[in-house]
Short mmCIF file of C-alpha atoms in Angstrom, two decimals:
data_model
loop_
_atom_site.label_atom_id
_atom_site.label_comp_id
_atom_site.label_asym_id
_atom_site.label_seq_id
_atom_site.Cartn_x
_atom_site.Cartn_y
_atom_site.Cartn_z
CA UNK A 13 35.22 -53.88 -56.62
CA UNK A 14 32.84 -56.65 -57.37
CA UNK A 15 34.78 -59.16 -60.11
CA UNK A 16 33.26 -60.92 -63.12
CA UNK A 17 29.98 -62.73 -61.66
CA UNK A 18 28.96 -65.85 -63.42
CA UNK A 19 25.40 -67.93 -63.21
CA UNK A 20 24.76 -70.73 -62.37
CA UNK A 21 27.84 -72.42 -60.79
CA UNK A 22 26.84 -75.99 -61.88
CA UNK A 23 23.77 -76.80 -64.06
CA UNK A 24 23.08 -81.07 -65.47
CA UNK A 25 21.28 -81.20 -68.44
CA UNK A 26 20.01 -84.42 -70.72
CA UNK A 27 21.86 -84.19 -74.32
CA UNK A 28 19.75 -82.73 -76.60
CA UNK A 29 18.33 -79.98 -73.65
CA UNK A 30 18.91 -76.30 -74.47
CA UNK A 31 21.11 -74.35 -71.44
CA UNK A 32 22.08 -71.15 -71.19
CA UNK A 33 24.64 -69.13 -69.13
CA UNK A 34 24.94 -65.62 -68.05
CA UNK A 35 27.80 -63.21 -67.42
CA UNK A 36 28.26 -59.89 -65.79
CA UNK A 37 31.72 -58.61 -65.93
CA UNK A 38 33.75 -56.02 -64.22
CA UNK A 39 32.23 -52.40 -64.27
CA UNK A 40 33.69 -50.74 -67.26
CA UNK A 41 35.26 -53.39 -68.94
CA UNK A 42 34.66 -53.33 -72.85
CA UNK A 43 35.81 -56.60 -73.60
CA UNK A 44 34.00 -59.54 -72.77
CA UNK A 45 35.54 -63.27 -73.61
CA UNK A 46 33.96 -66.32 -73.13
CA UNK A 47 36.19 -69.51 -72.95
CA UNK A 48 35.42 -73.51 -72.79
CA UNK A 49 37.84 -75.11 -69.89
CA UNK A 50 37.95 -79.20 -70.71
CA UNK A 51 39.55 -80.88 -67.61
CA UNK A 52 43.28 -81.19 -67.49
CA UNK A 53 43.24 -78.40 -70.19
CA UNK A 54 43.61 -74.37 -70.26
CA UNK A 55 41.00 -72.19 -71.48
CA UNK A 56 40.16 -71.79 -75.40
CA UNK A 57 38.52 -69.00 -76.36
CA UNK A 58 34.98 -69.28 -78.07
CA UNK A 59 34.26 -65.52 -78.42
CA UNK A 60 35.19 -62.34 -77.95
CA UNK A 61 33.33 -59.15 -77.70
CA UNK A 62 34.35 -55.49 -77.87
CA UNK A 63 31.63 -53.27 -76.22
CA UNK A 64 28.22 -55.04 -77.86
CA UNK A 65 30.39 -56.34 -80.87
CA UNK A 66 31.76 -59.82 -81.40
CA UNK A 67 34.84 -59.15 -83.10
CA UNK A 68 36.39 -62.78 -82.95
CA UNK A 69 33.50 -65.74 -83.03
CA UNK A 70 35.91 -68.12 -85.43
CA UNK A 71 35.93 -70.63 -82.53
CA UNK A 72 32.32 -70.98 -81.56
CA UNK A 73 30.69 -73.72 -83.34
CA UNK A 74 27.49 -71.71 -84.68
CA UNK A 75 25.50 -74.83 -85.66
CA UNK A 76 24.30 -75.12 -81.77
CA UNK A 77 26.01 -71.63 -80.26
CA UNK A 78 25.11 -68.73 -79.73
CA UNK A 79 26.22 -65.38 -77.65
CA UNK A 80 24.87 -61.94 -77.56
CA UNK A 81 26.04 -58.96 -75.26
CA UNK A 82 23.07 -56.95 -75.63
CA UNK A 83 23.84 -52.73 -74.00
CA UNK A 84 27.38 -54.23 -74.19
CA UNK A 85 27.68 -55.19 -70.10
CA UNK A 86 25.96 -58.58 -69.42
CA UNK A 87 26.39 -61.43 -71.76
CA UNK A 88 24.64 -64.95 -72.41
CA UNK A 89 26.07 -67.93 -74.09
CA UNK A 90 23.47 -70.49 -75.55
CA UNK A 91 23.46 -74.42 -76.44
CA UNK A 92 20.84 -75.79 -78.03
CA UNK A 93 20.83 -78.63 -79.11
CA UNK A 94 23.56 -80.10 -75.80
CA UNK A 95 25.81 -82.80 -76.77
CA UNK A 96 27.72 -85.20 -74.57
CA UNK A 97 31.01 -83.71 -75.80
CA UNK A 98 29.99 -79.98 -74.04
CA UNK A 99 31.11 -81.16 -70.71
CA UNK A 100 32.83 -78.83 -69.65
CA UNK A 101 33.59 -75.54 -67.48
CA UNK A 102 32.24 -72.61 -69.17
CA UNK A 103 34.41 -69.63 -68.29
CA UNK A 104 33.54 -65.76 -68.67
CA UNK A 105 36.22 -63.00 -68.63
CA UNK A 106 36.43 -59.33 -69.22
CA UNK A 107 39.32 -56.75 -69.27
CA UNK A 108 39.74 -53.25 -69.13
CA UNK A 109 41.68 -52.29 -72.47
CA UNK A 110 40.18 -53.21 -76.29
CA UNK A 111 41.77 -56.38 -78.28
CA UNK A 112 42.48 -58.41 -74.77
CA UNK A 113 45.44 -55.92 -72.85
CA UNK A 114 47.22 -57.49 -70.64
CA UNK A 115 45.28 -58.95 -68.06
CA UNK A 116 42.32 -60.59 -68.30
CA UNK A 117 39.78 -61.19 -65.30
CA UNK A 118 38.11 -64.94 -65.34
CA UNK A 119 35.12 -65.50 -63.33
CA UNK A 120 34.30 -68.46 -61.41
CA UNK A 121 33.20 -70.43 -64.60
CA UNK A 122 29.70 -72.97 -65.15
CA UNK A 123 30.41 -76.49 -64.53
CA UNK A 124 28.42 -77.87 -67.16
CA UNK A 125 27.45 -81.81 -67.00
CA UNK A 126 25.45 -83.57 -70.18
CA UNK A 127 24.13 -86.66 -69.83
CA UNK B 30 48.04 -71.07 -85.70
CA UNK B 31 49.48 -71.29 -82.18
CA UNK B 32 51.27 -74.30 -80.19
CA UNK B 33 52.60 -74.25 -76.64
CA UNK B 34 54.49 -76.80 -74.85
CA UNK B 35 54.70 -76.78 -70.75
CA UNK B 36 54.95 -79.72 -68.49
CA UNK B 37 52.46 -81.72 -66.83
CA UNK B 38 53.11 -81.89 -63.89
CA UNK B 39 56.22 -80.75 -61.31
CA UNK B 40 56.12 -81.47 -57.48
CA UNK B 41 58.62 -79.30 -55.24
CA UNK B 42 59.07 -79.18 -51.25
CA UNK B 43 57.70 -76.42 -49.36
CA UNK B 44 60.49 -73.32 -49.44
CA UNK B 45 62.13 -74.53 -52.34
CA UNK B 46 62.25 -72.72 -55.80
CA UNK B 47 60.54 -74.61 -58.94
CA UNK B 48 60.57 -73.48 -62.76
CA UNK B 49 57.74 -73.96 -64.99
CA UNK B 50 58.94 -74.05 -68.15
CA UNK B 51 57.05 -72.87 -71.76
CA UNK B 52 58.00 -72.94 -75.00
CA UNK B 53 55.58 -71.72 -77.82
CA UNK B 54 55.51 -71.50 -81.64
CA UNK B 55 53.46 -68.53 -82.85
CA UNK B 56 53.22 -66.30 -85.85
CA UNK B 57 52.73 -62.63 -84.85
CA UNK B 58 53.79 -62.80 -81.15
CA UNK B 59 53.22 -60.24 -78.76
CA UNK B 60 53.68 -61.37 -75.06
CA UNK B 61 53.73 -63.89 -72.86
CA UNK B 62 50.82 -64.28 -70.05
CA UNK B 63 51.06 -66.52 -66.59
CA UNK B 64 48.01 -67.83 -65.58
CA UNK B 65 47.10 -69.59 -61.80
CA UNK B 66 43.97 -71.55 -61.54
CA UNK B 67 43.41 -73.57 -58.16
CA UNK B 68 41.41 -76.35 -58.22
CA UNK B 69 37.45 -75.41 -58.69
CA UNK B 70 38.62 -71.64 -59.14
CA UNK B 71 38.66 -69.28 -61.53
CA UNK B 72 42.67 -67.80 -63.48
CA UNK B 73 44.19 -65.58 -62.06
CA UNK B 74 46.82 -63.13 -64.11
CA UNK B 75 50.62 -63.74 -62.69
CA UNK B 76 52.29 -61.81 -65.07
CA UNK B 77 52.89 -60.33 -68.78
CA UNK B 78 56.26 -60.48 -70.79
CA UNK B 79 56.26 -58.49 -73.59
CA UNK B 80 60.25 -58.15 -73.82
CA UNK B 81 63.24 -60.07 -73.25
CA UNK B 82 64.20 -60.38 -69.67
CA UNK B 83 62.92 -61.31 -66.29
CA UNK B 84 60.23 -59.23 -64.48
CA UNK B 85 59.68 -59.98 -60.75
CA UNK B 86 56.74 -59.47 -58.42
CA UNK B 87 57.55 -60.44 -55.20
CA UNK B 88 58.07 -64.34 -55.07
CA UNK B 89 57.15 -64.78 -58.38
CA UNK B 90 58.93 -63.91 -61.23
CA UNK B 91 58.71 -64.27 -65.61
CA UNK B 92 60.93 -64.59 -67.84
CA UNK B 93 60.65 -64.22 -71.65
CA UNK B 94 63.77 -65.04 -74.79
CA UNK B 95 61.59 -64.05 -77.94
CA UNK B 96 64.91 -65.48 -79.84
CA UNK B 97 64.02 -69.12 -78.43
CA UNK B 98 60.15 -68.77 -78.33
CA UNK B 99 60.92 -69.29 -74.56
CA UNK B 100 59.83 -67.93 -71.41
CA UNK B 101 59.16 -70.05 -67.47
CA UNK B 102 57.76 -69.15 -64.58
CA UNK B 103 60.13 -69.05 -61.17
CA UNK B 104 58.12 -69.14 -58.02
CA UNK B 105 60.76 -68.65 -55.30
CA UNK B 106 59.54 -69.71 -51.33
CA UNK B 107 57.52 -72.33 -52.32
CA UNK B 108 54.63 -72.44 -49.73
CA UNK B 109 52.09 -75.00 -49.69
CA UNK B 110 48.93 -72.05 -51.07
CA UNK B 111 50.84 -72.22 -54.38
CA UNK B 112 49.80 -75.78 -55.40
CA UNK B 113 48.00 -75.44 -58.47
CA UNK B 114 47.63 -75.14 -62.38
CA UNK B 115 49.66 -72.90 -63.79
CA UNK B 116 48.75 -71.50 -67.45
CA UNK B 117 51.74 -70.19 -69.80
CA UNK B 118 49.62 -68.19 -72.88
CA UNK B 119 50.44 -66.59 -76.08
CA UNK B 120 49.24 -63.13 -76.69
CA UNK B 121 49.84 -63.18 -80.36
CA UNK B 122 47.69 -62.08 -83.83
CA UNK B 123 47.62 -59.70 -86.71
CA UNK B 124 45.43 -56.14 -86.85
CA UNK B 125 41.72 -57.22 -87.16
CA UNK B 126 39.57 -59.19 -85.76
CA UNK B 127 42.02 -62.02 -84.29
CA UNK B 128 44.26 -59.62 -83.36
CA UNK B 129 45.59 -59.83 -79.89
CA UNK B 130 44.03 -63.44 -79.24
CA UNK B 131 45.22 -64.90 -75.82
CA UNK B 132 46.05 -68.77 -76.44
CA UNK B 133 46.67 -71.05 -73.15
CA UNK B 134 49.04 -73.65 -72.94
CA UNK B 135 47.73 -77.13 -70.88
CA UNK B 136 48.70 -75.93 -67.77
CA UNK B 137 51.21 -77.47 -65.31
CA UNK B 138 50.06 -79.19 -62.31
CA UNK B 139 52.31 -77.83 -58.95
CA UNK B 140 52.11 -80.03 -56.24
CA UNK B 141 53.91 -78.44 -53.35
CA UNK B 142 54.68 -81.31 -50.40
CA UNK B 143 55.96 -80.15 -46.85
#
């Protein structure tokens, strides 16, 4: 069984540069998480998505965010404007049972650089 | 909101038994989740406390105290594979939409020496 698949690995921008990452995650998972990964820290959650619908966004700073999970399988996370501060690892996760069960499966994450 | 407190960083010799410790401070608790991340990689789920009491899967094994807001991690054989970050989160929230919202400690840095 293939696991969550993430793209790209790595991607350097210039602040102020739009970037966007994509996410497939394990066949048949509902839920669909992405997190932000800051080094030296754990994983904080930016959104979460239930089939096509993002029932926990509180975290994701909307002025230059965005997320969609359009058929409710792949998903895309969007910065536009990039800052300096959005260094960071860009994780994707999925699991099996609504609201987050038990385990969740991460994928290999974006390294995201801004200069 | 949620708060969790885990060490840094522990170092232990190769065969020996370390602890990871975690204590958390939560409002609508509902488990505790182990996390392992190597270096570069992605988590990877350990294990899930939802009641008081140790669970073991083969060397490693979790422990939970809902009394104390408590639980640690016990990785028993210590071999040199299980350096790493390890992840102590909070599955914790109220019916709705934050409900069951998974909250990650700093991690703790294992640095297994021969």
């Amino acid at each position: 069984e293939a696991g969550v698949v993430q793209s790209p690995r790595y991607k350097i921008i210039e602040k102020k540069q739009p970037v966007a990452f994509w996410c497939n995650p394990i066949s048949g998972h509902n839920t669909l998480y992405w997190y932000l990964q800051n080094l030296g820290q754990g994983p904080e959650l930016l959104i979460r998505y239930e089939n096509e619908e993002a029932v926990d966004d509180s975290q994701l700073p909307k002025d230059r965010f965005s997320a969609e999970r359009l058929k409710g399988v792949d998903s895309t996370l969007k910065i536009q404007p990039a800052e300096l501060g959005d260094s960071a690892v860009y994780l994707c996760a999925s699991s099996l049972l609504p609201s987050g069960g038990n385990e969740q499966f991460f994928g290999p994450g974006t390294r995201l650089t801004v200069l | 909101g949620q708060s969790l407190e885990q060490p840094s960083e522990v170092t232990a010799v190769e065969g020996a038994i370390v602890q990871i410790n975690c204590t958390y401070q939560t409002s609508g608790f509902y488990g505790l989740s182990w996390y392992q991340q190597h270096d570069g990689g992605a988590p990877t789920f350990l294990s899930y406390n939802a009641l008081d009491g140790l669970e073991e899967t083969g060397r490693f094994s979790s422990f939970l105290s809902r009394s104390d807001s408590y639980g640690y991690l016990l990785l028993q054989e210590l071999q040199m594979k299980d350096s790493a970050s390890y992840f102590c989160a909070v599955r914790a929230g109220y019916s709705g939409a934050g409900s069951y919202q998974l909250t990650f400690g700093k991690g703790t840095k294992l640095s297994v020496i021969p």
